[in-house]
PDB file of C-alpha atoms and ligand atoms in Angstrom:
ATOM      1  CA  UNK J1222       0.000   0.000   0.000  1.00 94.00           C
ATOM      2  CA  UNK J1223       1.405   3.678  -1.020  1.00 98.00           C
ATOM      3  CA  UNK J1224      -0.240   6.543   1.130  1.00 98.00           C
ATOM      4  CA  UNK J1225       0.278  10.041   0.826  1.00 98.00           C
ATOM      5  CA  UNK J1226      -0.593  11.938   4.083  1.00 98.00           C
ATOM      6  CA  UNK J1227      -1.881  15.585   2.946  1.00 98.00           C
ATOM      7  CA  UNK J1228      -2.102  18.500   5.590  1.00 96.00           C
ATOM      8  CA  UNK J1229      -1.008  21.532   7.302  1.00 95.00           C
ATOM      9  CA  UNK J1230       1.961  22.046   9.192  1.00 91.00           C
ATOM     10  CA  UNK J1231       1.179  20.204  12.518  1.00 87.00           C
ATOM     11  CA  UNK J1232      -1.376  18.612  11.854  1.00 93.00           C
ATOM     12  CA  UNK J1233      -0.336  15.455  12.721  1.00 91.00           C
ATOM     13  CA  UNK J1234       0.983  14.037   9.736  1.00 95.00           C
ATOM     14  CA  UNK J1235       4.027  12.721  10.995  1.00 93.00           C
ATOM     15  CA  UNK J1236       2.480  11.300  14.522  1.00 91.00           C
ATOM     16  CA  UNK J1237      -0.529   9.304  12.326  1.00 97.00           C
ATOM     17  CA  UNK J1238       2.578   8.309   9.725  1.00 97.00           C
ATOM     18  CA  UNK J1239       4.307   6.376  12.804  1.00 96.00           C
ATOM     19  CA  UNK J1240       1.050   4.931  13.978  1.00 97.00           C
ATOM     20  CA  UNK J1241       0.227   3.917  10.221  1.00 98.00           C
ATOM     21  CA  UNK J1242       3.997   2.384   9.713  1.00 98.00           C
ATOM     22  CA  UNK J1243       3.805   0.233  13.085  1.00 97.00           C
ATOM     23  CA  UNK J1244       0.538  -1.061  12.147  1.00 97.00           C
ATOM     24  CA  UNK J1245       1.124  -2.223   8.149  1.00 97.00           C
ATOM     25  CA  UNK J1246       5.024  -2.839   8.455  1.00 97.00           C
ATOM     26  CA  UNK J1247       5.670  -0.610   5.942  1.00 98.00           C
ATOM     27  CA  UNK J1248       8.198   2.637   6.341  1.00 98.00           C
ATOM     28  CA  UNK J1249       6.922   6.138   6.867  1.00 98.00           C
ATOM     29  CA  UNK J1250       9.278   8.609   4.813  1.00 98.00           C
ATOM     30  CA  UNK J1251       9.532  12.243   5.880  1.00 97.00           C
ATOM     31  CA  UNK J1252      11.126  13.977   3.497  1.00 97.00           C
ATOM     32  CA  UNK J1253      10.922  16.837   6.383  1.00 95.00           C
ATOM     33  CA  UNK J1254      12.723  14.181   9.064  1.00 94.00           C
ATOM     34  CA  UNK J1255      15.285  13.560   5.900  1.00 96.00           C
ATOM     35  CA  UNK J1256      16.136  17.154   5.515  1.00 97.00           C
ATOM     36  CA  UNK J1257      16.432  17.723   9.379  1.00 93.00           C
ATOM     37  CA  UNK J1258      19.394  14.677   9.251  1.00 93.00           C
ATOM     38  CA  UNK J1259      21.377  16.281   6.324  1.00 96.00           C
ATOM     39  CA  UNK J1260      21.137  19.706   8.291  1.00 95.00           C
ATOM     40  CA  UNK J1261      22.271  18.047  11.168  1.00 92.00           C
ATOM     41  CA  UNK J1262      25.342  16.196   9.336  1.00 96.00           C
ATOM     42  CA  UNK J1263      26.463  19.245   7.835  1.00 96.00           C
ATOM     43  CA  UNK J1264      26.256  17.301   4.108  1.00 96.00           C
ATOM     44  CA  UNK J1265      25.925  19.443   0.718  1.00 95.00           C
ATOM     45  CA  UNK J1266      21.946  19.152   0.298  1.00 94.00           C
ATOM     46  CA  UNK J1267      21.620  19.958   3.873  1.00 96.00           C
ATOM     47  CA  UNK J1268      23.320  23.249   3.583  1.00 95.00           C
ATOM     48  CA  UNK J1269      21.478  23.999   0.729  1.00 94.00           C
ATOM     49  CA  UNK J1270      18.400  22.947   2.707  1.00 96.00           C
ATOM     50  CA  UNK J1271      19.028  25.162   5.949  1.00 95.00           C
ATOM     51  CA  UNK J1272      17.810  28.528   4.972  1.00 93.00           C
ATOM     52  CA  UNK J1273      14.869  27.807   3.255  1.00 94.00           C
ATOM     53  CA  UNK J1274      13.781  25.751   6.426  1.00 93.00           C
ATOM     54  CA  UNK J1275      14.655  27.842   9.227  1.00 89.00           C
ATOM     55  CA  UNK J1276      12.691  30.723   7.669  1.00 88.00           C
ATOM     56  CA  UNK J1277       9.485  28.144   6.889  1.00 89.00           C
ATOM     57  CA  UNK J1278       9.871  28.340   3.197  1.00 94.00           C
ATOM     58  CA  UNK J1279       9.870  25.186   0.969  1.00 97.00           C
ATOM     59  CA  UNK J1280      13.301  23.211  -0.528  1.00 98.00           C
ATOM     60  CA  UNK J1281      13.254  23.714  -3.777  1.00 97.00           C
ATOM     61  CA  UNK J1282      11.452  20.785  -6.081  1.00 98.00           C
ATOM     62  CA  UNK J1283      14.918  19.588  -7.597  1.00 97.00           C
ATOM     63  CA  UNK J1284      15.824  18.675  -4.030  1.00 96.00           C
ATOM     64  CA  UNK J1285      13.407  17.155  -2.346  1.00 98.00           C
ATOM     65  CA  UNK J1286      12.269  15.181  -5.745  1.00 98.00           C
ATOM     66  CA  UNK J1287      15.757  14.058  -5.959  1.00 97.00           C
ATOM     67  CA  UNK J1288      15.869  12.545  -2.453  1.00 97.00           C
ATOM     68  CA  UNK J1289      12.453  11.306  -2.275  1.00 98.00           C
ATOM     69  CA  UNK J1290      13.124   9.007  -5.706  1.00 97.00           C
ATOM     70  CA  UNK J1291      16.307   7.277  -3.698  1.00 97.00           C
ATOM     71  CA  UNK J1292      14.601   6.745  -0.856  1.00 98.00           C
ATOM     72  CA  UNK J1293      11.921   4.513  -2.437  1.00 98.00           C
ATOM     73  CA  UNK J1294      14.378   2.969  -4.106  1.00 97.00           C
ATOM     74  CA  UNK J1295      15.456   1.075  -0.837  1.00 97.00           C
ATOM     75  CA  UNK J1296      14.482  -1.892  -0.764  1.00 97.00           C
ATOM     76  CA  UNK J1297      12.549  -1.451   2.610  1.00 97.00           C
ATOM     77  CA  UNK J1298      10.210   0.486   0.170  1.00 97.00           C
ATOM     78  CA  UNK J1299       9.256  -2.524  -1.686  1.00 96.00           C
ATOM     79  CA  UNK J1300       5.993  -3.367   0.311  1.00 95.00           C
ATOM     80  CA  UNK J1301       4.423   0.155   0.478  1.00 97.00           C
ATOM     81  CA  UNK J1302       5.335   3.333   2.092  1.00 98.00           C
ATOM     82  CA  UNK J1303       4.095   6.291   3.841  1.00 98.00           C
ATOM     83  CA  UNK J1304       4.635   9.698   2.338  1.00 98.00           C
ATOM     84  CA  UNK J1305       5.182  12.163   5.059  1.00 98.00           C
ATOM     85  CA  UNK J1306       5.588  15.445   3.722  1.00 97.00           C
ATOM     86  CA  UNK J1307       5.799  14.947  -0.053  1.00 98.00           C
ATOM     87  CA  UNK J1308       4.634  15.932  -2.545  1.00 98.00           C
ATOM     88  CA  UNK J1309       3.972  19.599  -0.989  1.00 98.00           C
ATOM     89  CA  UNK J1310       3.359  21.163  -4.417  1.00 98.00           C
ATOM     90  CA  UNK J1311       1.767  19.942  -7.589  1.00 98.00           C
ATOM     91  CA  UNK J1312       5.604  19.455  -9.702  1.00 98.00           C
ATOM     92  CA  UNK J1313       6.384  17.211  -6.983  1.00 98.00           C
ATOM     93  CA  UNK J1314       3.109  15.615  -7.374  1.00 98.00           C
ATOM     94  CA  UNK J1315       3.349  15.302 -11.078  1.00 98.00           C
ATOM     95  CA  UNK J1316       7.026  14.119 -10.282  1.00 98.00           C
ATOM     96  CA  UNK J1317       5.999  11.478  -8.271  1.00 97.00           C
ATOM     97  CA  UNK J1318       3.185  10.424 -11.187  1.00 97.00           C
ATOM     98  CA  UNK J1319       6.543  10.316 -13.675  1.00 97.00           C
ATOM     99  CA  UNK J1320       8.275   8.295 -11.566  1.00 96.00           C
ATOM    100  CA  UNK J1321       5.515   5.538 -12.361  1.00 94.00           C
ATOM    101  CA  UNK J1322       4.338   5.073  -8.352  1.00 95.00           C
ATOM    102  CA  UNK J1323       0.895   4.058  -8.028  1.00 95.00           C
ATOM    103  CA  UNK J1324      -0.855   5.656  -5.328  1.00 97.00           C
ATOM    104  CA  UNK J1325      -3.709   3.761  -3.370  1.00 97.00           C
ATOM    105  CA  UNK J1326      -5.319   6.331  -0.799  1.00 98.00           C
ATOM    106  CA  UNK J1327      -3.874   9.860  -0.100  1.00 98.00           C
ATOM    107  CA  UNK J1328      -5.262  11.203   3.441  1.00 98.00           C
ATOM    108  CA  UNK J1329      -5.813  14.548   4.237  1.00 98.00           C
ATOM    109  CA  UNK J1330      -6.033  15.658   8.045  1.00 98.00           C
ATOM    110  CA  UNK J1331      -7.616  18.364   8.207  1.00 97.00           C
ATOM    111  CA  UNK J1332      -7.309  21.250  11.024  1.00 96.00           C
ATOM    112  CA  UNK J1333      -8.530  24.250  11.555  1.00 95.00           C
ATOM    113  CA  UNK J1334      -5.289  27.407  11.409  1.00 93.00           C
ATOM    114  CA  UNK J1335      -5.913  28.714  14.716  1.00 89.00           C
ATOM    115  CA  UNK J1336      -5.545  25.080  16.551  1.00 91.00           C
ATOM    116  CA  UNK J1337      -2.421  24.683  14.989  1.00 92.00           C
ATOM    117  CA  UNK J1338      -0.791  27.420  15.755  1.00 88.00           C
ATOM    118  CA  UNK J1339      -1.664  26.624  19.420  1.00 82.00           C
ATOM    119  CA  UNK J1340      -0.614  22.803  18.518  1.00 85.00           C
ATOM    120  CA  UNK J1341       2.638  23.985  17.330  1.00 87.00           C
ATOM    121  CA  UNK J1342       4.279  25.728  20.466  1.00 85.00           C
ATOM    122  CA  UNK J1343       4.681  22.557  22.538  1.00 90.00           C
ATOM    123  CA  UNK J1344       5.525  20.613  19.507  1.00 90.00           C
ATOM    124  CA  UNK J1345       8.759  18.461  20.537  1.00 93.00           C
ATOM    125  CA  UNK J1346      11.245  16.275  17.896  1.00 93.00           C
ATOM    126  CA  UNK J1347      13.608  14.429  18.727  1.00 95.00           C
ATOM    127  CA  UNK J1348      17.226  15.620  17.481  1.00 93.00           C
ATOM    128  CA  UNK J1349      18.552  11.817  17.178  1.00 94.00           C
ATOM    129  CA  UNK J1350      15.820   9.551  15.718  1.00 93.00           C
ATOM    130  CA  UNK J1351      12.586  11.990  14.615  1.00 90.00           C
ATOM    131  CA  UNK J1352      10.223  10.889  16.573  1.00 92.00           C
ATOM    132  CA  UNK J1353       7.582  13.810  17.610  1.00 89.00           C
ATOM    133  CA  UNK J1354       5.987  14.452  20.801  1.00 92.00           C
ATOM    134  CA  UNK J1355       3.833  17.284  22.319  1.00 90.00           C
ATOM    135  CA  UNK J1356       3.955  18.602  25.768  1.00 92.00           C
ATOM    136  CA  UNK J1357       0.337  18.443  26.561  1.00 88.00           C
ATOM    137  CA  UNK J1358      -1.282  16.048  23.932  1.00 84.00           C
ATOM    138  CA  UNK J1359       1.638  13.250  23.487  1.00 89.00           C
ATOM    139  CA  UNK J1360       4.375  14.078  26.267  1.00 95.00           C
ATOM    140  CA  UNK J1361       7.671  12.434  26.406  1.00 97.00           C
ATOM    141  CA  UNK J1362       7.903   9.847  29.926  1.00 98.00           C
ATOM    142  CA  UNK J1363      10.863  12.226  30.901  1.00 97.00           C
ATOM    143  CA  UNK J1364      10.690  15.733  29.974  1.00 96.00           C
ATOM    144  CA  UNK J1365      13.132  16.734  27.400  1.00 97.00           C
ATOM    145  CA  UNK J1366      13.926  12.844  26.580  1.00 98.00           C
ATOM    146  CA  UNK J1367      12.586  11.045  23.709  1.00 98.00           C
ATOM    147  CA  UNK J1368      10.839   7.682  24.652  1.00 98.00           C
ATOM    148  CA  UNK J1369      12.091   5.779  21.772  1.00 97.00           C
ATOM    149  CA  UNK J1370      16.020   6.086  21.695  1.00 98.00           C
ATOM    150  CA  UNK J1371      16.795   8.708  24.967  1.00 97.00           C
ATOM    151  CA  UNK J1372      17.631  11.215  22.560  1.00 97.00           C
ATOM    152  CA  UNK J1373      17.023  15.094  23.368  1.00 97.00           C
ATOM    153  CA  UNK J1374      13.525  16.185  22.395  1.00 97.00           C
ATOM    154  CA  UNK J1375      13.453  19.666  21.039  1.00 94.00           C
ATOM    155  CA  UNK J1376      12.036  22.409  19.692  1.00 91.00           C
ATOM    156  CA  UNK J1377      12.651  22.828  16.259  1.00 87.00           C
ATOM    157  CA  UNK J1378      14.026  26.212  14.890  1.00 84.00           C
ATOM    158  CA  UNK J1379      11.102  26.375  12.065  1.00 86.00           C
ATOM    159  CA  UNK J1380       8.088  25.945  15.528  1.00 89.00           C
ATOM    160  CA  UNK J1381       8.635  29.787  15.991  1.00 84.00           C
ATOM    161  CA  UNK J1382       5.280  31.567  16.365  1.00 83.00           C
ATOM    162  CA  UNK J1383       6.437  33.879  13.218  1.00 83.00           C
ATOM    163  CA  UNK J1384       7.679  31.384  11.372  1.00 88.00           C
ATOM    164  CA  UNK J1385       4.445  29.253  11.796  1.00 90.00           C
ATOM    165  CA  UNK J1386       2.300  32.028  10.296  1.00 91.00           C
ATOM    166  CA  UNK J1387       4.438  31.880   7.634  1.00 91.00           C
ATOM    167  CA  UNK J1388       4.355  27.963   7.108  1.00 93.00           C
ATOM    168  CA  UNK J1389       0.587  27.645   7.008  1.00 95.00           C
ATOM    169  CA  UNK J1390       0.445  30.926   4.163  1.00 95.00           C
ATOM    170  CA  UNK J1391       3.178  28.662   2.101  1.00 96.00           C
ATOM    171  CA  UNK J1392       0.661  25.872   2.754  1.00 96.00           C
ATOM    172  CA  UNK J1393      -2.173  27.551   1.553  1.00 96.00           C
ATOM    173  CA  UNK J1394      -0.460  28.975  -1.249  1.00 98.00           C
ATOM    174  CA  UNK J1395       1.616  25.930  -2.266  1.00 98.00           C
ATOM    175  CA  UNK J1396       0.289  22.590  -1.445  1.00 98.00           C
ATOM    176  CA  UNK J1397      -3.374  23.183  -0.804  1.00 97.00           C
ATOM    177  CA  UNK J1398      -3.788  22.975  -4.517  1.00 98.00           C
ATOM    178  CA  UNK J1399      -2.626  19.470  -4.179  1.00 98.00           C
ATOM    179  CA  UNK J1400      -6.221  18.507  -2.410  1.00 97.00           C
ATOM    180  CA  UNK J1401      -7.850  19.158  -6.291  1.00 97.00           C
ATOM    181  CA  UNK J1402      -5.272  17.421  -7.926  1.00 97.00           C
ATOM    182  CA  UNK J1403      -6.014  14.035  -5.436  1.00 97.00           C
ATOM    183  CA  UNK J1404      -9.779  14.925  -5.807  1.00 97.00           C
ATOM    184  CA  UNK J1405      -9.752  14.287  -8.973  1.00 97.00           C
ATOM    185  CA  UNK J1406      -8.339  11.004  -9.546  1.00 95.00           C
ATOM    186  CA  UNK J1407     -10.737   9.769  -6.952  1.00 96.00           C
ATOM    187  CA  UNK J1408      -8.010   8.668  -4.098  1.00 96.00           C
ATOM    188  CA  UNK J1409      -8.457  11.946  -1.738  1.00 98.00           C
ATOM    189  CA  UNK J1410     -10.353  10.755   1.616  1.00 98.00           C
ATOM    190  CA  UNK J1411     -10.103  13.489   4.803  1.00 98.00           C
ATOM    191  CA  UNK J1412      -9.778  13.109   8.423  1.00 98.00           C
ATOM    192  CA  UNK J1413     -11.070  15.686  11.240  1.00 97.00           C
ATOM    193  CA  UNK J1414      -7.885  15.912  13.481  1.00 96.00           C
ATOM    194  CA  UNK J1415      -9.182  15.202  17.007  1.00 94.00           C
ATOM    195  CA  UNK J1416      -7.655  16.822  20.164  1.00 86.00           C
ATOM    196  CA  UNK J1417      -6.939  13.351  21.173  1.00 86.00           C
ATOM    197  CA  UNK J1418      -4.188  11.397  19.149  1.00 88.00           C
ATOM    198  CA  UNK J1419      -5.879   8.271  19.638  1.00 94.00           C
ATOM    199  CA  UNK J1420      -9.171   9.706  18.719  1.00 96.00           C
ATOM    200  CA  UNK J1421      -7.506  10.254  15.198  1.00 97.00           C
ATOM    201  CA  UNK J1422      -5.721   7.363  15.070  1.00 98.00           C
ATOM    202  CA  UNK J1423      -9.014   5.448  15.097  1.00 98.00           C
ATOM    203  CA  UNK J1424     -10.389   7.747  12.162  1.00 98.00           C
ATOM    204  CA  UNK J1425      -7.496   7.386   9.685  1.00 98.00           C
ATOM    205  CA  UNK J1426      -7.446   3.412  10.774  1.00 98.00           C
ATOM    206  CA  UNK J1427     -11.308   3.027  10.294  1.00 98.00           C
ATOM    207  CA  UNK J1428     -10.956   5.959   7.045  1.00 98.00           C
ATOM    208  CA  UNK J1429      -8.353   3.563   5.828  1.00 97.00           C
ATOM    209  CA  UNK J1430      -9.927   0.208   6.145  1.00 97.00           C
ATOM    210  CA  UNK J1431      -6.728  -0.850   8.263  1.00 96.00           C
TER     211      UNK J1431
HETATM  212  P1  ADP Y2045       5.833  20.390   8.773  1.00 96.38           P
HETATM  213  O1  ADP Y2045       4.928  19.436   8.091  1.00 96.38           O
HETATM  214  O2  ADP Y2045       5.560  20.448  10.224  1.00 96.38           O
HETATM  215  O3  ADP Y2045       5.948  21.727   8.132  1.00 96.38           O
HETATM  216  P2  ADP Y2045       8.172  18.888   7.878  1.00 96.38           P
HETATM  217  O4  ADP Y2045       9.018  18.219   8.865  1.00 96.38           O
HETATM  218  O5  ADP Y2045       7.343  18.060   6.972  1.00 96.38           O
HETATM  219  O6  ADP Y2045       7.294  19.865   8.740  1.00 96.38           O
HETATM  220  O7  ADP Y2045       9.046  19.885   6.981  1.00 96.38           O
HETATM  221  C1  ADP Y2045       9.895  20.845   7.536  1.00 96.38           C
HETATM  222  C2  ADP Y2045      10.480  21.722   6.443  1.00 96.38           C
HETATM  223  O8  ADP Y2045      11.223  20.923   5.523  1.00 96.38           O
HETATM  224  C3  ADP Y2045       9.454  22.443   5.575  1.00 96.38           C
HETATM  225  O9  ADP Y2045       9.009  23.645   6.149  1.00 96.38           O
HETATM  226  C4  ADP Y2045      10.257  22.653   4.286  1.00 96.38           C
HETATM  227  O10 ADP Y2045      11.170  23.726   4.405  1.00 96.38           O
HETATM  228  C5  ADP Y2045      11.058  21.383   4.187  1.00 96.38           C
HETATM  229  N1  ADP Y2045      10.368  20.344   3.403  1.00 96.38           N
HETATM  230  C6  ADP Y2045       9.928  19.137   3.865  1.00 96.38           C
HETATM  231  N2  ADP Y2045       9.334  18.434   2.890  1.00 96.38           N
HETATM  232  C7  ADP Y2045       9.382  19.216   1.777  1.00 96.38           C
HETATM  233  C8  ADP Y2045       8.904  19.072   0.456  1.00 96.38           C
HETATM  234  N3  ADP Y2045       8.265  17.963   0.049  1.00 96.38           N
HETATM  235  N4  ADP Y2045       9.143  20.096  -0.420  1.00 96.38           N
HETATM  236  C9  ADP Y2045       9.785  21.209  -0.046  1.00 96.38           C
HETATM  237  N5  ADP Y2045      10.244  21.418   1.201  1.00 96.38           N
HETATM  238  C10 ADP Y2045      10.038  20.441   2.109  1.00 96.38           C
HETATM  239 ZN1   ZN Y2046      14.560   9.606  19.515  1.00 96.38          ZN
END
């Protein structure tokens, strides 16, 4: 199975992407998680990367195409993935159609501007292996610490109030569009996010068939 997960920044893509993986066996790929390693390791694309990020703009299309197509060429990727991130505007989209990947359902979770910007301020990643957490509605065990590999949860650089305002306008602007393009080839299917995580869990399981 091939998913695409569609939505705002914060939404809960990535959190319903790690509930989806551990449930089918199949990888989630965040070509947002991806970026944040080659910033982190200092490597050409991730340098390249940086800017654009920290000021809540998108990587440019060459980019993220680029490292998207080698990263379902792993052979982990065989089975099915999750998309996590990509594509975020229709040339990816119509990249990813080029590339001859068949896509069964793409999800959108859908949630209203103002919760997310309230959702976004005790948003917590962790540095070492990606997983996300939230202070109120998914804490870490140990504040700080991330539950899967002890790593330091943090606040990423792009989580800035400012910078979140700016994130959802790119959204709007940029990837939005993308919700038409899915409509029409009859694969687009939406989720309310819930204030729970489990609550919406449940919805993209049950919207899923899974
Ligand atoms: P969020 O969904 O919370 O905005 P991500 O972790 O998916 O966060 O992405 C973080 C940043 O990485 C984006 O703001 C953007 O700069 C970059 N990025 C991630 N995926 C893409 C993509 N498909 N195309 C362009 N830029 C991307
Ligand atoms: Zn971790």
């Amino acid at each position: 199975m091939n998913l695409i997960l569609l939505g705002a920044p914060g939404a809960g893509k990535g959190t319903q992407a790690e509930a989806i993986s551990a449930k089918l066996g199949i990888p989630q790929i965040s070509t947002g998680n991806m970026l944040r390693e080659a910033v982190k390791n200092g490597t050409e694309l991730g340098m390249k990367a940086k800017a654009a990020m920290d000021s809540g703009a998108l990587v440019s299309d060459d980019i993220v195409i680029g490292i998207l197509k080698d990263r379902i060429a792993e052979p982990d990727a065989k089975n099915g993935y999750i998309l996590d991130g990509f594509p975020r505007t229709v040339t990816q989209a119509e990249a990813l159609d080029s590339m001859g990947v068949t896509i069964d359902h793409v999800l959108e979770i859908h949630v209203e501007d103002q919760r997310i910007i309230d959702r976004m301020s005790g948003r917590r990643v962790c540095v070492a292996c990606g997983a996300s957490y939230h202070v109120q509605y998914k804490p870490t065990k140990v504040e700080g610490v991330c539950d899967a590999c002890g790593g330091e949860a943090a606040q990423r650089a792009d989580d800035a109030p400012e910078t979140v305002l700016s994130r959802l306008q790119v959204y709007q602007e940029k990837t939005a569009p993308l919700k038409a393009y899915y409509e029409k080839t009859g694969k687009l299917l939406t989720v309310e996010g819930q204030e729970e995580v489990a609550d919406t869990t449940k919805l993209v399981f049950e919207t899923l068939g899974i």
